[in-house]
Amino acid sequence: LSIGDAIIDSETEDCVTIRYIKDYCESIFNIHQSISEDTDIKEVEKTLNHDLTLIKKSIEKDIIGKIEVVFLPYKASMWDSLESVWKAADEDPDCDAYVVPIPYYDRNPDHSFGEFHYEGGEYPDYVPVTHYNNYDISKRRPDVIYIHNPYDDCNYVTSVDPRFYSRELKKYTDKLVYIPYFVLAEPDPNNPKSVESVSHFVLTPGVINADEVIVQSEDMKQTYINVLLGHFGDTVENRKRFEGKIYGTGSPKFDKVASKSKEDISIPDEWLKIIKKPDGTWKKIVFYNTSISTMLQFNEQYIAKIKNVLNYFSKKTSDLVLLWRPHPLLHSTLSSMRPDLLIEYDIITQKYIMESWGIYDDTSDLDRAVIISDAYYGDWSSVMHIYEKTQKPVLVQIPDRIY
């Protein structure tokens, strides 16, 4: 009866398997009513085994079991690296898809765990979020798990909760899939220097532990394969394994930007007050992107560069709006790796916010900034490569040059 109820929940009551289960129940009832000392037990066993065999074969043949897929993002601002895949799974009638944002920690300067973060409340309204405490991966054992953080315990800035390291997740699923939360400049897989420049993105726990890795292009796929072969050995077995593991089918981050226009975007009223001219028309919006890697490379020079950029745009507010969007982990990175720069950086950001002549975007919605802006200015980064897909102007800043 319990098996029958479970099948009705996933199929329909007229499923042929239900009929076989009802026949089996009726056989048990009839045998119970007629059983006596003269009953031929072998015949009873034969009858029940026949009915059970019909049920077993029908379950294998007639019931299409749903696939359970779980998405484990950690930062809401990086959800766009998984969203289009989740949408496809959510719309598939043969798939149960769950979005389970996982907690993470900032790292202290000594690399111990610092502040705890959970961003489950920051996802778009149309994304049904399940709290990680309400989804026990070890018990559910989903068919597929998607992740976008490959670092496990190898990141000096943040760490997802160790329960969600890729090596742990791999124990509870048949297919662990990693999709990078970033996109990179297109590499040349035949150029050793180009391959080497990507290697630190490839030789991470998430890539190594995943059963599948989905990257932005076929050239990136081949570059990943070349890095892995260089590290693990270029054998026939390894080549076959990595070629069947890495897929160059494209980044979902591109899908998100391509699918929306300005008319689809909800813009905060406080932004509109800055964007609109007195006659109601819009000023030109410049997306200013500041990245982690450039800050760590140029340090005090980079702080001076940011000051210089803000000073320039503060004098152009009649025609231009600066939309400053620092990398979501820039503050945490400074706290962990450059605490001497953090105070001055915080003073700059707070002054910019208080003066309110430009927009400070620390929300989780990167795509809104990309779509509503008219041009990109800032660092050579993953965000820049996404912006290039819009065909709008892109200008890379020179971090150690003050104009």
XYZ file of C-alpha atoms in Angstrom, residues 126-392:
267
model
C 11.061 33.761 -8.879
C 13.714 31.427 -7.443
C 12.260 29.120 -4.747
C 14.982 28.792 -2.120
C 15.305 25.820 0.232
C 17.234 26.392 3.471
C 20.313 24.197 3.743
C 19.098 22.859 7.107
C 15.987 21.543 5.370
C 17.831 19.627 2.660
C 19.989 16.758 3.948
C 22.225 15.820 1.032
C 23.489 12.678 2.766
C 19.919 11.373 3.011
C 18.467 12.756 -0.218
C 21.445 11.652 -2.317
C 20.406 13.763 -5.346
C 21.115 12.472 -8.831
C 23.007 15.653 -9.771
C 24.649 18.422 -7.711
C 25.716 21.725 -9.316
C 28.341 23.971 -7.685
C 30.080 27.166 -8.766
C 32.756 27.457 -6.046
C 35.729 25.191 -6.827
C 38.079 26.110 -3.981
C 37.028 24.039 -0.943
C 39.609 24.960 1.720
C 42.099 26.500 -0.746
C 40.707 30.055 -0.745
C 42.418 32.618 1.514
C 39.488 35.056 1.394
C 36.365 32.955 1.963
C 35.387 29.343 2.553
C 32.059 27.652 2.090
C 30.960 25.572 5.067
C 33.219 22.470 5.023
C 30.145 20.241 4.818
C 29.804 21.509 1.250
C 33.366 21.038 0.032
C 33.404 19.207 -3.301
C 35.138 16.190 -1.789
C 32.224 15.810 0.658
C 29.471 16.362 -1.919
C 30.995 13.730 -4.184
C 30.115 11.076 -1.585
C 26.367 11.670 -1.971
C 25.699 11.945 -5.703
C 26.350 10.086 -8.924
C 27.144 13.327 -10.757
C 28.865 16.403 -9.334
C 28.897 19.237 -11.892
C 31.061 22.355 -11.593
C 30.341 25.555 -13.548
C 32.766 28.465 -12.919
C 31.237 31.593 -11.407
C 33.509 33.643 -13.698
C 34.423 33.920 -17.366
C 37.925 34.523 -18.651
C 39.592 35.955 -21.726
C 39.495 33.339 -24.457
C 42.755 31.327 -24.328
C 44.777 29.773 -27.117
C 45.005 26.066 -26.227
C 48.043 25.706 -28.502
C 49.999 28.462 -26.753
C 51.879 27.218 -23.640
C 51.846 30.674 -22.020
C 48.098 31.008 -22.563
C 47.523 27.547 -21.099
C 49.719 28.344 -18.091
C 47.786 31.567 -17.398
C 44.616 29.523 -16.853
C 46.184 26.704 -14.817
C 45.399 28.121 -11.358
C 41.705 28.185 -12.308
C 41.876 24.559 -13.439
C 43.906 22.836 -10.719
C 41.310 23.361 -7.997
C 39.470 20.777 -5.884
C 36.137 21.487 -7.589
C 37.492 20.768 -11.063
C 39.395 17.679 -9.947
C 36.514 16.207 -7.897
C 33.709 17.008 -10.350
C 32.296 14.400 -12.687
C 31.530 17.122 -15.242
C 32.901 20.634 -15.744
C 31.086 23.109 -17.999
C 33.193 25.980 -19.361
C 32.585 28.949 -21.627
C 33.885 27.681 -24.997
C 35.547 24.856 -26.911
C 38.913 26.635 -26.699
C 38.528 26.875 -22.933
C 37.611 23.188 -22.809
C 40.779 22.219 -24.660
C 42.837 24.508 -22.430
C 41.435 22.838 -19.300
C 42.242 19.434 -20.795
C 45.799 20.518 -21.621
C 46.348 21.795 -18.067
C 44.998 18.578 -16.542
C 47.084 16.400 -18.855
C 50.165 18.430 -17.986
C 49.494 17.883 -14.283
C 48.296 14.257 -14.225
C 50.151 12.911 -17.246
C 49.315 12.766 -20.936
C 48.203 9.141 -21.136
C 45.530 7.595 -23.347
C 43.451 6.859 -20.242
C 43.719 10.416 -18.872
C 42.990 12.006 -22.231
C 39.833 9.904 -22.618
C 38.754 10.741 -19.038
C 39.243 14.497 -19.325
C 37.719 14.756 -22.799
C 34.611 13.062 -21.426
C 34.548 15.298 -18.350
C 35.037 18.842 -19.680
C 32.267 20.420 -21.802
C 32.721 23.695 -23.699
C 29.012 24.424 -24.083
C 29.106 28.012 -22.807
C 28.663 29.986 -19.596
C 25.168 30.598 -18.164
C 26.419 34.096 -17.302
C 26.188 34.964 -21.006
C 22.658 33.529 -21.170
C 21.444 35.835 -18.400
C 22.730 39.041 -20.004
C 21.517 38.082 -23.479
C 17.984 37.351 -22.285
C 17.157 40.791 -20.829
C 16.827 44.412 -21.932
C 16.477 47.705 -20.050
C 12.682 47.389 -20.189
C 12.893 44.155 -18.178
C 14.880 45.702 -15.339
C 13.497 47.080 -12.091
C 15.539 50.129 -11.051
C 15.487 51.531 -7.491
C 13.927 54.974 -7.089
C 17.101 56.335 -5.496
C 19.029 55.331 -8.620
C 16.475 56.971 -10.912
C 16.852 60.264 -9.038
C 20.522 60.254 -10.020
C 20.041 58.876 -13.541
C 17.265 61.155 -14.797
C 17.835 64.682 -16.052
C 15.320 67.443 -15.192
C 13.553 66.829 -18.527
C 13.102 63.117 -17.737
C 15.690 61.788 -20.174
C 18.525 59.576 -18.959
C 22.126 60.544 -18.514
C 24.764 58.181 -19.882
C 25.677 55.530 -17.299
C 29.264 54.327 -16.933
C 29.737 51.000 -15.181
C 32.900 51.302 -13.054
C 34.247 47.887 -12.063
C 37.001 47.423 -9.468
C 38.449 43.942 -9.031
C 40.246 41.959 -6.361
C 43.318 40.922 -8.343
C 44.136 44.474 -9.434
C 43.761 45.792 -5.889
C 46.125 43.104 -4.569
C 48.647 43.891 -7.300
C 48.740 47.681 -7.005
C 47.780 48.300 -3.351
C 48.197 52.011 -2.428
C 48.457 52.978 -6.094
C 45.063 51.425 -6.690
C 43.490 53.331 -3.800
C 44.851 56.536 -5.368
C 43.449 55.473 -8.750
C 39.951 54.987 -7.324
C 40.102 58.437 -5.715
C 41.176 59.923 -9.036
C 38.353 58.238 -10.960
C 35.703 59.324 -8.462
C 36.999 62.893 -8.513
C 36.821 62.971 -12.326
C 33.248 61.692 -12.565
C 32.039 63.917 -9.697
C 32.586 66.875 -12.063
C 30.616 65.307 -14.944
C 27.270 64.690 -13.237
C 25.226 66.841 -15.609
C 25.689 64.306 -18.412
C 27.191 61.178 -16.839
C 26.367 58.820 -13.985
C 29.034 56.629 -12.454
C 27.732 53.241 -11.357
C 30.499 51.886 -9.135
C 30.290 48.163 -8.512
C 33.268 46.711 -6.608
C 33.828 42.967 -6.650
C 31.475 41.491 -4.008
C 34.431 40.060 -2.061
C 36.718 43.080 -2.317
C 36.042 44.280 1.236
C 36.480 40.760 2.665
C 39.712 40.340 0.710
C 41.177 43.553 2.075
C 40.172 42.541 5.599
C 41.914 39.186 5.201
C 44.922 40.036 3.027
C 45.446 43.835 3.096
C 44.044 45.071 6.426
C 46.362 48.120 6.223
C 44.392 49.356 3.186
C 40.923 48.639 4.538
C 40.422 51.813 6.590
C 41.220 54.154 3.691
C 39.122 52.082 1.299
C 36.157 52.240 3.682
C 36.535 56.025 3.999
C 36.448 56.370 0.202
C 33.360 54.200 -0.216
C 31.440 55.832 2.623
C 32.205 59.322 1.303
C 31.009 58.284 -2.164
C 27.790 56.835 -0.778
C 27.042 59.864 1.423
C 27.620 62.389 -1.363
C 25.182 60.383 -3.554
C 26.139 61.981 -6.873
C 26.782 58.480 -8.265
C 25.428 54.972 -7.717
C 27.126 52.509 -5.382
C 25.992 49.009 -6.346
C 26.697 46.362 -3.712
C 23.634 44.283 -4.580
C 23.681 40.687 -5.789
C 22.380 41.662 -9.253
C 25.337 42.108 -11.592
C 23.203 41.827 -14.709
C 21.192 44.939 -13.895
C 24.382 47.030 -13.900
C 25.525 45.490 -17.182
C 22.174 45.980 -18.922
C 21.289 49.546 -17.859
C 24.762 51.041 -18.345
C 26.015 52.539 -21.608
C 29.735 51.826 -21.290
C 32.248 49.910 -19.178
C 35.292 51.363 -17.449
C 37.497 49.506 -15.020
C 39.661 46.461 -14.610
C 40.439 43.588 -16.935
C 38.238 40.964 -15.304
C 35.516 38.379 -15.659
C 32.912 41.162 -15.589
C 34.593 42.881 -18.524
C 34.385 39.707 -20.619
C 30.661 39.481 -19.889
C 30.241 43.154 -20.808
C 31.962 42.648 -24.157
C 29.064 40.392 -25.179
C 26.730 43.432 -25.085
C 28.682 45.149 -27.909
C 28.772 48.354 -25.830
